[in-house]
Short mmCIF file of C-alpha atoms in Angstrom, two decimals:
data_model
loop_
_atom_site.label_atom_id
_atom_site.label_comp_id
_atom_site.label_asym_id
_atom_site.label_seq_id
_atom_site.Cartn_x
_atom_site.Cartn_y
_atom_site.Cartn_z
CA UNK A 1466 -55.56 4.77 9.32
CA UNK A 1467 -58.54 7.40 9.64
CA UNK A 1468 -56.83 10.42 11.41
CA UNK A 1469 -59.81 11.72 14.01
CA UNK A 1470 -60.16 15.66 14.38
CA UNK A 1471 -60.14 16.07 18.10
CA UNK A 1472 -58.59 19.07 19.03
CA UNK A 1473 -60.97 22.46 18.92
CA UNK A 1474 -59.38 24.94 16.63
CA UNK A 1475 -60.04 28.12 18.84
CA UNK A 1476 -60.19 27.63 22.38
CA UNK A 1477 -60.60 30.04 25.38
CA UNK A 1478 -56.98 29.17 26.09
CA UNK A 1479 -56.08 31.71 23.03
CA UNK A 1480 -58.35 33.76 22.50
CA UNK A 1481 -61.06 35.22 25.35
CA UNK A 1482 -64.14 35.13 24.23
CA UNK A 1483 -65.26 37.64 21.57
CA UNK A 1484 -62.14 39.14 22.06
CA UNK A 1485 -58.20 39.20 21.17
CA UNK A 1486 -57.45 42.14 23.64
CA UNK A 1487 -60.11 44.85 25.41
CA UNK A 1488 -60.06 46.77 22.35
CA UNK A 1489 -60.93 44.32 19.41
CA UNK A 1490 -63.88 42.25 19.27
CA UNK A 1491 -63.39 38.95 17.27
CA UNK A 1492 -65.92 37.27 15.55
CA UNK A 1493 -66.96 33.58 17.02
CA UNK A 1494 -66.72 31.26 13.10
CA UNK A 1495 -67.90 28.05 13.50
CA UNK A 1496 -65.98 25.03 12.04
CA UNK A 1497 -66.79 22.28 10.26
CA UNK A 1498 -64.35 18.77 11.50
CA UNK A 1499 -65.11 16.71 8.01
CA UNK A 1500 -63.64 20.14 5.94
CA UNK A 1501 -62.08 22.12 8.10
CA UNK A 1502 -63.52 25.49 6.89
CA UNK A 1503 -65.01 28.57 7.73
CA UNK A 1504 -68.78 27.56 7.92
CA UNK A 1505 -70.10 30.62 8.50
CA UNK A 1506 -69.30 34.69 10.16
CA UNK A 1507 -71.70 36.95 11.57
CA UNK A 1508 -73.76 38.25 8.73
CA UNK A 1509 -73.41 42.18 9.02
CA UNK A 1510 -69.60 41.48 9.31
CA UNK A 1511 -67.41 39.50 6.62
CA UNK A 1512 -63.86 38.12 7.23
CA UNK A 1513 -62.48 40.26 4.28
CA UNK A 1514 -64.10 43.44 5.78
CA UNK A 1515 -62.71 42.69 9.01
CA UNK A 1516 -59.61 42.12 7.76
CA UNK A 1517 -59.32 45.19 6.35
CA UNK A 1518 -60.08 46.92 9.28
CA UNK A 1519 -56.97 49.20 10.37
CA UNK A 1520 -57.55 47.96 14.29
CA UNK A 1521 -58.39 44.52 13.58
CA UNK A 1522 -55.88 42.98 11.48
CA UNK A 1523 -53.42 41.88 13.56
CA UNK A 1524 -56.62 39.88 15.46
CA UNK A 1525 -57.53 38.26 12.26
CA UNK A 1526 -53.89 37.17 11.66
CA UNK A 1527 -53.62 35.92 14.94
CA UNK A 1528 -56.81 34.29 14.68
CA UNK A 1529 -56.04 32.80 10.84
CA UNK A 1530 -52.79 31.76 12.07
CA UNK A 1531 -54.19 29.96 15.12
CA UNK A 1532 -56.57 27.54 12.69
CA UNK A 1533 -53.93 26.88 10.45
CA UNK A 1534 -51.71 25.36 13.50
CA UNK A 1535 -54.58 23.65 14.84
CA UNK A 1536 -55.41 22.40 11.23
CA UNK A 1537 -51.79 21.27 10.68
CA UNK A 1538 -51.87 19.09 13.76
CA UNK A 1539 -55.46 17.88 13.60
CA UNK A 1540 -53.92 15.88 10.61
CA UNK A 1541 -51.48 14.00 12.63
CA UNK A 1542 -52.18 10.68 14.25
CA UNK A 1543 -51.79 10.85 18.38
CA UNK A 1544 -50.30 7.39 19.16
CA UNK A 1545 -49.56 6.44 22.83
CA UNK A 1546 -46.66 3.75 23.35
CA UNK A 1547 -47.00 2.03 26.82
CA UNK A 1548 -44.16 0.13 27.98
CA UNK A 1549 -41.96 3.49 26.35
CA UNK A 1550 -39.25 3.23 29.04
CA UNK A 1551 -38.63 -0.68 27.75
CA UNK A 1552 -35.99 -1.58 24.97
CA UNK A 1553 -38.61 -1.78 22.32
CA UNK A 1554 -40.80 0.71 23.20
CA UNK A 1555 -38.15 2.94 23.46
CA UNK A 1556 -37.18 2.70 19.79
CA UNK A 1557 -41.39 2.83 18.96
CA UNK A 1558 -41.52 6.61 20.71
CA UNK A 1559 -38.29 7.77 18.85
CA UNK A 1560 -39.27 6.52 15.51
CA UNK A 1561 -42.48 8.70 16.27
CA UNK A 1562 -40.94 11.54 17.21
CA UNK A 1563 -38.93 11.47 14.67
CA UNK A 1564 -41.97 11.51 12.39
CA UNK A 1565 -43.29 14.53 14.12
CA UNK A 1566 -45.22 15.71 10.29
CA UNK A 1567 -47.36 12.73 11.01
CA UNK A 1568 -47.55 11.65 14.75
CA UNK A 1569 -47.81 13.46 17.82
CA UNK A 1570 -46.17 10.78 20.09
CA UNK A 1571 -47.14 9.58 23.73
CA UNK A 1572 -45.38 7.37 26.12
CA UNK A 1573 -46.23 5.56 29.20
CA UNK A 1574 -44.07 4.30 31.65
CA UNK A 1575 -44.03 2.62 35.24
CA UNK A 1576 -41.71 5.25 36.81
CA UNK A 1577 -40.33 8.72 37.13
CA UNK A 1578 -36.61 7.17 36.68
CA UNK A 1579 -38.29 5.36 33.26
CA UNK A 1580 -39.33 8.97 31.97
CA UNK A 1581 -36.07 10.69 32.75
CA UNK A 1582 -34.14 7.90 31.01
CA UNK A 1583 -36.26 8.98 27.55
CA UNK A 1584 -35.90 12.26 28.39
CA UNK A 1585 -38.43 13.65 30.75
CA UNK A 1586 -40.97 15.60 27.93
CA UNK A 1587 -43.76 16.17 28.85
CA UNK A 1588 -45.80 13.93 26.72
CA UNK A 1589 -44.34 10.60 28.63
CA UNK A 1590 -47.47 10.27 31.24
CA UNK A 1591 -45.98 7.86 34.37
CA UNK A 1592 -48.90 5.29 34.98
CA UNK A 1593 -49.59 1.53 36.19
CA UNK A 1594 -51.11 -0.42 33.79
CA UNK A 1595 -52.30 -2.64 37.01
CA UNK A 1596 -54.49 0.39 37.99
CA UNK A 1597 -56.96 1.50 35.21
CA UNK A 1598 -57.22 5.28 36.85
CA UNK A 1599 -53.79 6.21 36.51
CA UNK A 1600 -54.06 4.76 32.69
CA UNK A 1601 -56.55 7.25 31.76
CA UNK A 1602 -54.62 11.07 31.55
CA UNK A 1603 -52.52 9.42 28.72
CA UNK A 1604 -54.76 7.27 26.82
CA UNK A 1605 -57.15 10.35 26.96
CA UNK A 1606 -57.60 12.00 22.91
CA UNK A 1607 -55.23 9.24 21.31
CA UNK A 1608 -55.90 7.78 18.23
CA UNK A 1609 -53.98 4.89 18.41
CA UNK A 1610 -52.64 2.94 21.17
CA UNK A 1611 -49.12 0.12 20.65
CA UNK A 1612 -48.56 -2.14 23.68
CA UNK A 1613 -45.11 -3.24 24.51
CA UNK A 1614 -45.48 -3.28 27.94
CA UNK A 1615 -44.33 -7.22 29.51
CA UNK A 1616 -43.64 -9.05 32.62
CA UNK A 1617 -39.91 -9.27 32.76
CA UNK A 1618 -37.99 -12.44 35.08
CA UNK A 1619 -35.78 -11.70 36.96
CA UNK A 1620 -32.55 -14.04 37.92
CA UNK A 1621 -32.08 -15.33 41.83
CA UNK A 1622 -29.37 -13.48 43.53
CA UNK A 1623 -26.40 -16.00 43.20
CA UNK A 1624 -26.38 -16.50 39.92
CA UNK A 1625 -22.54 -17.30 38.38
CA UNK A 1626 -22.28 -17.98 34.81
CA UNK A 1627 -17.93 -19.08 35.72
CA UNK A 1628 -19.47 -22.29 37.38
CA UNK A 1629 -21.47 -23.52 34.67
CA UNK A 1630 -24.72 -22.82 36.79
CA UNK A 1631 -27.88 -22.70 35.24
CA UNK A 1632 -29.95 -19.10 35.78
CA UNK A 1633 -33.09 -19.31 37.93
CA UNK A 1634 -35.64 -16.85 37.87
CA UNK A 1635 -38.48 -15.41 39.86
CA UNK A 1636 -41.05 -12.55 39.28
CA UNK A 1637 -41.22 -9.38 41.77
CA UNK A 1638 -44.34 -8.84 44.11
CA UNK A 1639 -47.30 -7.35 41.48
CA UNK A 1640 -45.08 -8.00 38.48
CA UNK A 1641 -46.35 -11.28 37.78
CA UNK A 1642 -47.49 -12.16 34.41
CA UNK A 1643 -50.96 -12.40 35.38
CA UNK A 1644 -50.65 -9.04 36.67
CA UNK A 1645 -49.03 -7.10 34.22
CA UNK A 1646 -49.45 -9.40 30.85
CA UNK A 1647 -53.17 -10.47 31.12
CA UNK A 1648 -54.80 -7.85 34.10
CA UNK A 1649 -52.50 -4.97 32.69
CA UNK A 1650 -53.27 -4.89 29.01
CA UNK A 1651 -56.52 -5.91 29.77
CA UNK A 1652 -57.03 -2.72 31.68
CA UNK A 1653 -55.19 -0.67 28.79
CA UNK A 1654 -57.56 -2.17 26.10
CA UNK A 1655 -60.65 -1.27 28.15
CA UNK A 1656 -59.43 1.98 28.40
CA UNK A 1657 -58.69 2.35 24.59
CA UNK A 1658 -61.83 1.12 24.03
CA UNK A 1659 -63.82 3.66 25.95
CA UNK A 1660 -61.80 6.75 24.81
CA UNK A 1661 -62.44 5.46 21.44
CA UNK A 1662 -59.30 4.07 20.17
CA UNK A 1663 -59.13 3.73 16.78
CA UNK A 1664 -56.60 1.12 16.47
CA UNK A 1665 -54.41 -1.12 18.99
CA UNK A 1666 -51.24 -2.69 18.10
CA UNK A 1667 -50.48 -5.44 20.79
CA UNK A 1668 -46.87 -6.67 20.88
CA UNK A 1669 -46.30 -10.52 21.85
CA UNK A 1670 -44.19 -13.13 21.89
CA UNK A 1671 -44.15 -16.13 19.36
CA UNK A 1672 -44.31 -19.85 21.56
CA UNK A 1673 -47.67 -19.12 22.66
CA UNK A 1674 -49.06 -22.70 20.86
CA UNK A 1675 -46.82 -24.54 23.55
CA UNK A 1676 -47.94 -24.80 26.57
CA UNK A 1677 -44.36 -26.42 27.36
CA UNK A 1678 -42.41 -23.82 25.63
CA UNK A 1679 -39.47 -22.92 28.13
CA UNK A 1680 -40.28 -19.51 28.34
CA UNK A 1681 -43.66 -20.35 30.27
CA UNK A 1682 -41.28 -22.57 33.21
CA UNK A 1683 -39.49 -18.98 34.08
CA UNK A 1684 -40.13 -18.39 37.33
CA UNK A 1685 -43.50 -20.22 37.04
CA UNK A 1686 -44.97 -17.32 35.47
CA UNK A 1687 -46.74 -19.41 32.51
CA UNK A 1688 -46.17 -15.67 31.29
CA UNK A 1689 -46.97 -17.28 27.33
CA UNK A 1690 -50.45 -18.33 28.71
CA UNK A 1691 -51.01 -14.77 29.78
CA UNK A 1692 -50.18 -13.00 26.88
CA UNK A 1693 -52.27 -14.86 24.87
CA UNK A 1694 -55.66 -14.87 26.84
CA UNK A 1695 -54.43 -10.54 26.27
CA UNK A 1696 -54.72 -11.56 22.93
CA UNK A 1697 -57.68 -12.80 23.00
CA UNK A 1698 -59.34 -10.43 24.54
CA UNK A 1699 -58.44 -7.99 22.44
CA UNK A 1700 -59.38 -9.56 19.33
CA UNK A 1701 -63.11 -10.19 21.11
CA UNK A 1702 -62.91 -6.27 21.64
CA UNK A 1703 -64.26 -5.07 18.70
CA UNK A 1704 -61.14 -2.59 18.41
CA UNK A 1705 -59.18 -2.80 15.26
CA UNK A 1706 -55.88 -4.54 16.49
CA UNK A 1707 -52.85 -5.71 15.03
CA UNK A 1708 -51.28 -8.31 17.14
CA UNK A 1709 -47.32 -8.77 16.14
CA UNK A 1710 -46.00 -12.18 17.87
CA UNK A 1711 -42.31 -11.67 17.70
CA UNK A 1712 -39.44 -14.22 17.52
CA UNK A 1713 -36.06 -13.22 19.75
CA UNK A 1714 -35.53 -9.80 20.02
CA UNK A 1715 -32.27 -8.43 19.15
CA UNK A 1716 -30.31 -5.57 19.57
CA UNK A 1717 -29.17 -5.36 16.44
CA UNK A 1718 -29.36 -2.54 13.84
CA UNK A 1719 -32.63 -2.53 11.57
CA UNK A 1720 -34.08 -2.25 8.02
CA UNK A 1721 -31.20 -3.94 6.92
CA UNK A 1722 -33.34 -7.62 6.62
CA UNK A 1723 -36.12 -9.32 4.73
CA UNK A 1724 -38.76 -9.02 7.38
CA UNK A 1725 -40.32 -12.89 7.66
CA UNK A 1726 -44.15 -13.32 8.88
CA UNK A 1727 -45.82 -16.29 9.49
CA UNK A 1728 -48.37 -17.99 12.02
CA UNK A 1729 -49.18 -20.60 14.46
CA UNK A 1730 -45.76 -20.54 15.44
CA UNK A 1731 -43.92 -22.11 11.94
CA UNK A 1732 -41.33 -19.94 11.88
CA UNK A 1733 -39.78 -21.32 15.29
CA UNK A 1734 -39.39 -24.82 13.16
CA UNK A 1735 -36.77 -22.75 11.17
CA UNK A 1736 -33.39 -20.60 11.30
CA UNK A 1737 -35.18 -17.84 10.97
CA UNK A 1738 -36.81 -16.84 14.60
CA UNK A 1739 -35.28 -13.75 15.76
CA UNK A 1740 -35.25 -10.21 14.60
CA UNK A 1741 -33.99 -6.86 15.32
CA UNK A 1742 -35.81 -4.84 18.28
CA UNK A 1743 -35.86 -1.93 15.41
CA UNK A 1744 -37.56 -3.76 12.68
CA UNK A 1745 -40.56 -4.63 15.45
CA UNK A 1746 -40.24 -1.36 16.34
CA UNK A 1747 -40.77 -0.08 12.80
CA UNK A 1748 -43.59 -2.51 11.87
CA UNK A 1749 -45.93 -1.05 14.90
CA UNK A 1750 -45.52 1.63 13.11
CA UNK A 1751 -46.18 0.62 9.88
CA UNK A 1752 -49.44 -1.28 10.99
CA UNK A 1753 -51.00 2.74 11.74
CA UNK A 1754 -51.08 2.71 8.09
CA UNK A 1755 -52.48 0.32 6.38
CA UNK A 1756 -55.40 -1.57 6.32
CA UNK A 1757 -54.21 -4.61 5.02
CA UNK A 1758 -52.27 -4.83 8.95
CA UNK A 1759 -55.87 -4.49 10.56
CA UNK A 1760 -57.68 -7.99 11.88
CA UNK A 1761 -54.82 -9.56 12.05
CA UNK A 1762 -52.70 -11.41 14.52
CA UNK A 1763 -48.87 -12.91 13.02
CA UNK A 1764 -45.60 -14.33 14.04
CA UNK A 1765 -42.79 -11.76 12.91
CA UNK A 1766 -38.83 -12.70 12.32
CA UNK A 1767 -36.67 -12.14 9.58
CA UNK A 1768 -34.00 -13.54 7.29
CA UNK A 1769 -29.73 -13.42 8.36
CA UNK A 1770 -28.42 -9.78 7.34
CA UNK A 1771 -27.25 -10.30 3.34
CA UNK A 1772 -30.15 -12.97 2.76
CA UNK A 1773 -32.49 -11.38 0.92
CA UNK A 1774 -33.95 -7.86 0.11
CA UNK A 1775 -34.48 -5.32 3.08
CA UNK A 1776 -38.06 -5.49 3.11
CA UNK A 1777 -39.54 -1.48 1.75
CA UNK A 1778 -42.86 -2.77 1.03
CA UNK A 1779 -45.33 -3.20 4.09
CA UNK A 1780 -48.15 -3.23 2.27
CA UNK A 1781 -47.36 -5.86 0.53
CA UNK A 1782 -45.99 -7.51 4.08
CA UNK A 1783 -49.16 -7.29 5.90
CA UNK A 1784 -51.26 -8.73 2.67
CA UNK A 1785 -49.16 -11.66 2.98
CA UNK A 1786 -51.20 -12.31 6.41
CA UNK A 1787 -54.98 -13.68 6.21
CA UNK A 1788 -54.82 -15.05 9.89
CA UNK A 1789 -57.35 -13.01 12.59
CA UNK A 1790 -55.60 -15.00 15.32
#
């Protein structure tokens, strides 16, 4: 994906105005965000004559080495991960941290005790995707945004699997799915959009051409309904999205499979419906980089561990997919 330029590269935050310290007056260079160069120095003064300048070079190497850094990391992609303190989303901020030479990472989650459990940094924002104000301090300057954020059942007090019961399962006060899978992302796309977003990746679930599939009956949530009028309404956006409908999530080890797309829920006719929380994890990633994964919408699974090759080759993966919805 395009990688946008939004930090400035000198700022008053380093350097006071036409000056590194009381005794050495720095030059104000403009900068050009399509080439980051020099476009231009006050004409009776050049850089190299400044440079040379016995009480004035350390200035110019603190103000060279200042554009460099902000250089470096106006190359990297800002991606925010909402729904970081779940099981998936989770494994989405590591892998991005992780690839600190190309992402500076962002996570959103519900709750102080969410951002200590991933480790308190300070670039997990806490925020309720229910209220669109709190959404804004970390959606603010991303480039990309991936959703994992879901309503989650939860089962009835009383529950005992030794008696061969059968689980029953409600949704807390405001955690409904029509408050957190169709209001909630609704309110995170709308806030993408106006910050500019250049890309949303929108995790889902596959089942959503049932209405009757079982996982709509869970505490009368219909939470499959939800997630795809989110769907919808991001696709009707005008934001380039990549919408990954995956089968049973695992917690099993990943890129160890052949990664398996498909659409229109086929793949839940076969064997092959569930995949490894990882491997999602690693294709939201792997949609940031292509274009082939943009305007498109796809049920994800993948093949038994041994059947098949690993899949290396996204590219190739996402090209695979002609489906918008």
């Amino acid at each position: 994906m395009v990688m946008a330029t939004r930090a400035p590269f000198i700022t008053s935050t380093i350097l006071s105005p036409n000056q590194c310290h009381k005794y050495c007056w720095v030059p104000q260079p403009s900068f050009s965000s399509s080439s980051l160069k020099f476009q231009s120095f006050p004409s009776s003064l050049s850089l190299l004559s400044f440079a040379t300048s016995r009480s004035n070079h350390k200035c110019v190497k603190r103000l060279i080495g200042t554009s460099v850094v902000a250089m470096a990391q106006s190359s990297k992609s800002i991606v925010l991960v909402t729904g970081a303190g779940g099981r998936t989303g989770q494994i989405v901020y590591k892998k991005l941290k992780e690839r600190a030479d190309q992402y500076v990472a962002r996570g959103l989650v519900r709750t102080e005790e969410s951002k200590q459990k991933i480790g308190s940094a300070d670039d997990v924002f806490v925020g309720d995707i229910r209220d669109s104000a709190s959404l804004v301090p970390a959606i603010e300057g991303i480039d990309a945004l991936i959703i994992l954020t879901s309503g989650v059942p939860q089962i009835k007090p009383g529950f005992d699997p030794t008696k061969g019961q059968r689980p029953e399962f409600y949704f807390e006060d405001g955690a409904y799915p029509e408050q957190v899978d169709w209001i909630g992302q609704k309110n995170q796309i709308d806030a993408a959009k106006a910050a500019g977003v250049k890309q949303i990746v929108l995790v889902g679930s596959m089942g959503g051409t049932d209405l009757n599939n079982p996982l709509n009956s869970l505490g009368n949530g219909n939470i499959l309904v939800w997630k795809r009028k989110a769907e919808q309404y991001l696709v009707d956006s005008g934001i380039p999205y990549t919408i990954i409908r995956a089968g049973g999530l695992q917690d099993k080890e990943g890129g160890i499979r052949e990664l398996l797309v498909g659409k229109d829920d086929e793949l839940l006719k076969t064997e092959t419906r569930t995949i490894a929380r990882p491997d999602v994890a690693e294709v939201c990633i792997q949609a940031l980089n292509f274009e082939e994964a943009q305007f498109k919408a796809f049920d994800l699974a993948s093949k038994p561990e041994g059947a098949g090759s690993p899949t290396k080759d996204f590219k190739a993966l996402f090209s695979q997919i002609t489906t918008r919805f």
